[in-house]
Short mmCIF file of C-alpha atoms in Angstrom, two decimals:
data_model
loop_
_atom_site.label_atom_id
_atom_site.label_comp_id
_atom_site.label_asym_id
_atom_site.label_seq_id
_atom_site.Cartn_x
_atom_site.Cartn_y
_atom_site.Cartn_z
CA MET A 128 -57.25 32.16 69.89
CA GLN A 129 -56.14 31.55 66.37
CA LEU A 130 -55.48 34.97 64.73
CA GLN A 131 -53.86 35.99 61.43
CA GLN A 132 -52.39 39.38 61.79
CA ARG A 133 -50.47 41.51 59.15
CA HIS A 134 -49.42 45.19 58.58
CA THR A 135 -50.78 47.31 55.65
CA GLY A 136 -48.45 50.65 56.04
CA SER A 137 -49.00 51.66 59.52
CA VAL A 138 -52.20 49.65 59.88
CA LEU A 139 -52.52 46.51 61.73
CA VAL A 140 -55.07 44.09 60.37
CA VAL A 141 -56.24 41.22 62.46
CA LYS A 142 -58.49 38.37 61.38
CA PRO A 143 -59.57 35.94 64.19
CA LEU A 144 -59.79 32.49 62.70
CA GLU A 145 -61.97 31.25 65.39
CA LYS A 146 -65.92 31.00 64.79
CA ARG A 147 -66.57 31.95 68.43
CA ILE A 148 -65.45 34.90 70.47
CA ASP A 149 -67.14 34.13 73.85
CA ALA A 150 -66.31 34.08 77.51
CA SER A 151 -63.73 31.09 76.98
CA THR A 152 -61.70 33.03 74.33
CA ALA A 153 -62.48 36.61 75.29
CA MET A 154 -59.59 37.35 77.87
CA ASP A 155 -57.03 35.79 75.09
CA LEU A 156 -58.28 38.51 72.53
CA LYS A 157 -58.02 41.13 75.24
CA GLN A 158 -54.66 40.46 76.06
CA LYS A 159 -53.35 40.08 72.44
CA MET A 160 -55.16 43.41 71.84
CA ASN A 161 -53.22 44.97 74.71
CA GLU A 162 -50.11 43.57 73.41
CA TRP A 163 -50.71 45.14 69.96
CA ILE A 164 -51.59 48.49 71.55
CA ASP A 165 -48.66 48.61 73.76
CA ALA A 166 -46.43 47.58 70.83
CA GLY A 167 -47.27 50.94 69.28
CA ASN A 168 -50.06 49.94 67.00
CA ARG A 169 -52.60 52.68 67.02
CA ARG A 170 -54.85 51.94 64.03
CA ILE A 171 -56.11 48.45 63.92
CA VAL A 172 -58.54 46.94 61.43
CA LEU A 173 -60.49 43.83 63.14
CA ASN A 174 -61.83 41.67 60.37
CA LEU A 175 -64.70 39.69 61.40
CA SER A 176 -65.43 37.45 58.42
CA GLN A 177 -64.77 34.21 59.87
CA VAL A 178 -66.75 34.84 63.44
CA ASP A 179 -70.17 33.43 63.60
CA PHE A 180 -70.77 34.04 67.10
CA ILE A 181 -69.65 36.99 69.66
CA ASP A 182 -71.35 37.09 73.17
CA SER A 183 -71.24 40.11 75.60
CA SER A 184 -67.57 38.83 76.78
CA GLY A 185 -66.21 38.86 73.28
CA LEU A 186 -67.88 42.27 72.57
CA GLY A 187 -66.29 43.66 76.08
CA ALA A 188 -62.98 42.42 74.52
CA ILE A 189 -63.25 44.41 71.46
CA ILE A 190 -64.50 47.48 73.31
CA SER A 191 -61.54 47.16 75.54
CA GLY A 192 -59.17 47.59 72.88
CA LEU A 193 -61.10 50.59 71.58
CA LYS A 194 -61.02 52.04 75.01
CA LYS A 195 -57.21 51.35 75.42
CA ILE A 196 -56.46 53.24 72.15
CA GLY A 197 -58.56 56.01 73.36
CA ASN A 198 -58.24 58.92 71.20
CA ASP A 199 -54.90 58.12 70.13
CA GLY A 200 -56.00 56.29 66.99
CA ASP A 201 -58.65 53.96 66.07
CA LEU A 202 -60.05 50.47 65.89
CA VAL A 203 -62.52 49.71 63.35
CA ILE A 204 -64.18 46.65 62.26
CA CYS A 205 -65.10 45.00 58.98
CA MET A 206 -67.10 42.17 57.36
CA VAL A 207 -69.39 41.50 60.12
CA LYS A 208 -72.00 38.81 59.70
CA GLU A 209 -75.47 39.94 59.77
CA THR A 210 -76.20 37.64 63.02
CA VAL A 211 -73.38 39.23 64.95
CA MET A 212 -74.37 42.59 63.71
CA SER A 213 -77.58 42.17 65.52
CA LEU A 214 -75.32 42.15 68.81
CA PHE A 215 -73.77 45.26 67.92
CA ARG A 216 -77.17 46.89 67.13
CA LEU A 217 -78.57 45.65 70.22
CA THR A 218 -75.88 47.26 72.47
CA ARG A 219 -75.75 50.08 70.39
CA MET A 220 -72.23 49.37 69.46
CA ASP A 221 -72.91 50.11 65.89
CA ARG A 222 -73.01 53.67 67.02
CA VAL A 223 -69.76 53.49 68.73
CA PHE A 224 -67.67 51.48 65.98
CA ASP A 225 -66.95 52.44 62.26
CA ILE A 226 -68.03 49.25 60.59
CA PHE A 227 -66.99 48.53 57.10
CA THR A 228 -68.28 46.03 54.62
CA SER A 229 -65.01 45.35 53.20
CA GLU A 230 -61.40 45.04 54.28
CA GLU A 231 -60.25 47.59 51.82
CA ALA A 232 -62.92 50.30 52.81
CA ALA A 233 -61.70 49.97 56.26
CA LEU A 234 -58.16 50.22 55.39
CA ALA A 235 -58.95 53.29 53.29
CA ALA A 236 -60.90 55.07 56.15
CA LEU A 237 -58.09 54.51 58.55
CA SER A 238 -55.51 55.58 56.21
CA GLN A 239 -57.29 58.93 55.75
CA LYS A 240 -57.26 59.52 59.23
CA GLY A 241 -53.33 59.00 59.54
CA MET B 891 -100.11 23.13 78.91
CA ASP B 892 -97.77 20.09 78.68
CA ALA B 893 -94.56 20.77 76.78
CA ALA B 894 -94.29 18.86 73.43
CA GLY B 895 -91.03 18.05 74.25
CA THR B 896 -87.98 18.56 76.76
CA LEU B 897 -84.30 18.64 76.37
CA LYS B 898 -82.03 18.21 79.36
CA LEU B 899 -78.46 19.38 78.94
CA ILE B 900 -75.80 19.38 81.74
CA ILE B 901 -72.40 20.58 81.64
CA GLU B 902 -69.44 21.15 84.10
CA SER B 903 -68.95 24.51 85.05
CA LYS B 904 -66.30 25.60 82.64
CA LEU B 905 -66.27 28.28 80.04
CA GLU B 906 -65.19 26.12 77.33
CA ASN B 907 -68.09 23.92 77.70
CA ILE B 908 -70.80 26.58 77.20
CA SER B 909 -70.45 26.48 73.48
CA LEU B 910 -71.85 22.84 73.75
CA ILE B 911 -74.92 24.31 75.08
CA GLY B 912 -75.11 27.19 72.67
CA SER B 913 -74.74 24.71 69.61
CA ALA B 914 -77.70 22.68 71.04
CA VAL B 915 -79.81 25.75 71.17
CA ARG B 916 -78.86 26.97 67.71
CA GLY B 917 -79.71 23.33 66.28
CA ILE B 918 -83.03 23.64 67.99
CA ALA B 919 -83.77 27.09 66.45
CA GLY B 920 -82.89 25.76 63.14
CA MET B 921 -85.27 22.87 63.71
CA LEU B 922 -88.13 25.36 64.75
CA SER B 923 -87.35 27.29 61.28
CA MET B 924 -86.23 30.27 63.11
CA ASP B 925 -84.39 32.71 60.86
CA ALA B 926 -80.64 33.11 61.38
CA ILE B 927 -80.83 36.18 63.56
CA SER B 928 -83.45 34.95 65.61
CA GLY B 929 -81.55 31.56 66.13
CA TYR B 930 -78.33 33.55 66.95
CA GLN B 931 -79.94 35.74 69.59
CA LEU B 932 -81.69 32.57 71.30
CA GLU B 933 -78.25 30.97 71.38
CA LEU B 934 -76.83 34.07 73.04
CA CYS B 935 -79.31 34.30 75.51
CA VAL B 936 -78.60 31.12 76.80
CA VAL B 937 -74.80 31.34 76.53
CA GLU B 938 -75.11 34.74 78.51
CA ALA B 939 -77.04 32.86 81.19
CA VAL B 940 -74.72 30.04 81.52
CA THR B 941 -71.81 32.19 81.34
CA ASN B 942 -73.27 34.14 84.24
CA VAL B 943 -73.77 31.23 86.34
CA THR B 944 -70.13 29.99 85.76
CA LYS B 945 -68.50 33.24 86.11
CA HIS B 946 -70.41 34.73 89.08
CA ALA B 947 -72.66 32.11 90.79
CA TYR B 948 -69.71 29.73 90.78
CA HIS B 949 -66.87 32.46 90.55
CA GLY B 950 -65.28 30.64 87.41
CA GLU B 951 -64.61 27.18 89.83
CA SER B 952 -65.02 24.11 87.53
CA GLY B 953 -66.45 20.91 89.17
CA HIS B 954 -69.93 22.07 89.34
CA SER B 955 -72.92 21.18 87.54
CA VAL B 956 -75.01 23.79 85.42
CA GLU B 957 -78.38 22.43 83.94
CA VAL B 958 -80.40 23.67 81.34
CA ASP B 959 -83.83 22.33 80.42
CA ILE B 960 -85.26 23.42 77.21
CA LEU B 961 -88.97 23.07 77.09
CA LEU B 962 -90.86 23.30 73.89
CA TYR B 963 -94.59 24.37 73.85
CA PRO B 964 -96.74 25.10 70.85
CA ASP B 965 -96.46 28.86 71.28
CA ARG B 966 -93.09 29.11 73.03
CA LEU B 967 -89.66 28.03 74.30
CA THR B 968 -88.82 27.93 77.82
CA PHE B 969 -85.30 27.73 79.35
CA LYS B 970 -84.66 26.88 82.87
CA ILE B 971 -81.05 27.28 84.03
CA TYR B 972 -80.43 25.57 87.38
CA ASP B 973 -77.29 25.97 89.73
CA ARG B 974 -76.24 25.67 93.27
CA GLY B 975 -74.01 28.51 93.39
CA ASP B 976 -74.31 32.30 94.74
CA THR B 977 -77.63 33.73 94.12
CA MET B 978 -77.63 36.46 91.92
CA ASP B 979 -79.74 39.96 91.99
CA LEU B 980 -80.74 40.36 88.64
CA SER B 981 -82.42 43.50 89.61
CA ARG B 982 -79.34 45.17 90.37
CA ILE B 983 -78.22 45.15 86.91
CA GLU B 984 -78.06 48.67 85.52
CA PRO B 985 -79.39 49.52 82.17
CA LEU B 986 -76.87 49.67 79.41
CA ALA B 987 -76.27 53.64 79.62
CA PHE B 988 -73.29 55.26 77.93
CA ASP B 989 -72.55 58.03 75.46
CA PRO B 990 -71.45 56.53 72.01
CA SER B 991 -69.18 59.64 71.47
CA LYS B 992 -67.33 59.06 74.68
CA VAL B 993 -65.15 56.17 74.64
CA GLU B 994 -64.35 56.08 78.37
CA SER B 995 -67.92 55.81 79.11
CA LEU B 996 -68.30 52.62 77.16
CA PRO B 997 -69.16 49.29 79.13
CA GLU B 998 -66.81 46.37 79.07
CA ARG B 999 -69.01 43.88 81.19
CA GLY B 1000 -72.48 43.86 82.69
CA MET B 1001 -74.00 43.52 79.24
CA GLY B 1002 -75.25 39.79 79.43
CA VAL B 1003 -78.23 40.45 81.70
CA PHE B 1004 -79.08 43.44 79.42
CA ILE B 1005 -79.04 41.16 76.61
CA LEU B 1006 -81.47 38.41 77.95
CA LYS B 1007 -83.90 41.17 79.35
CA THR B 1008 -84.00 42.58 75.92
CA LEU B 1009 -84.14 39.58 73.89
CA MET B 1010 -86.46 37.38 75.93
CA ASP B 1011 -90.01 37.85 76.32
CA GLU B 1012 -90.09 36.77 80.16
CA ILE B 1013 -87.63 36.26 82.44
CA SER B 1014 -87.91 35.31 86.26
CA TYR B 1015 -85.39 34.09 88.81
CA GLU B 1016 -86.08 32.17 92.06
CA THR B 1017 -84.07 30.24 94.67
CA VAL B 1018 -85.74 27.03 96.02
CA ASN B 1019 -83.88 24.83 98.52
CA GLY B 1020 -80.32 26.18 97.68
CA GLN B 1021 -80.97 25.75 93.78
CA ASN B 1022 -81.33 29.01 91.57
CA ILE B 1023 -83.58 28.82 88.65
CA LEU B 1024 -83.36 31.31 85.82
CA THR B 1025 -86.52 31.02 83.57
CA MET B 1026 -86.59 32.53 80.23
CA ILE B 1027 -89.41 32.47 77.81
CA LYS B 1028 -89.15 33.17 73.97
CA TYR B 1029 -92.56 33.28 72.49
CA LEU B 1030 -92.69 31.55 68.86
CA LYS B 1031 -93.36 33.90 65.93
CA THR B 1032 -95.56 32.72 63.07
CA GLY B 1033 -93.99 30.30 60.96
CA GLU B 1034 -91.82 29.05 63.85
CA GLY B 1035 -92.25 25.42 65.38
CA LEU B 1036 -92.08 22.08 65.13
CA SER B 1037 -93.57 20.16 62.11
CA SER B 1038 -93.34 17.11 64.17
CA PRO B 1039 -92.85 17.45 68.05
CA THR B 1040 -91.56 13.77 68.28
CA VAL B 1041 -88.28 14.63 67.27
CA LEU B 1042 -87.56 15.69 70.84
CA ILE B 1043 -87.15 13.51 73.73
CA ARG B 1044 -90.69 13.18 75.42
CA ASN B 1045 -90.82 13.28 79.15
#
């Protein structure tokens, strides 16, 4: 999976550059998420602005990242397309994740938690 | 009532092939003037069903066929997904139950069938002579449908 990643302070910002996060790419995302967290990243922004399609496998990979961080940090999401947002609403994950309309808002929220 | 058109899609059971089916479904949704969210959700359901077959009925093995028939009626779309893998018991799938405030209770899998059951209007599953058939029906909303049914391949 093609990803763009950068640090802003202590926050890791990750932007998948693929249009789809589905069963064929979910394991890759989950593995990368594990590596970031194992490397000490505890505050992560996932920018989904390039993603048109997420299925339950892709959603599961994102959830696994949040579970791995646990209460020791946070994984927030930003710039979710309305179509993809409908999956978060359907599965009630919109009540689990903090979801922001811009990367700046996501960074600001995570910075306050630091 | 006869279907106005039928589209038959066949892929080898590989996860990377499933987006081909998904793209076809999204194309049909667009052709039927569905809004973006309805089109996404239709694609999602078919992708979840074919993923289930690939992962669970065929245990992730490539080399098997997964066939999807898409039947268009004036009032509905019917999807039939055929495989010859292990039979699944969809009734055993638990509802999506978790506490949003408890991270440890969040599900990482098992959401696919919940999605199908929630978004589709009718679902049935049967096994006939070793072939599993998942049938999913979505009724069209007002304003959705084909202006010219001849654009689909007629049986």
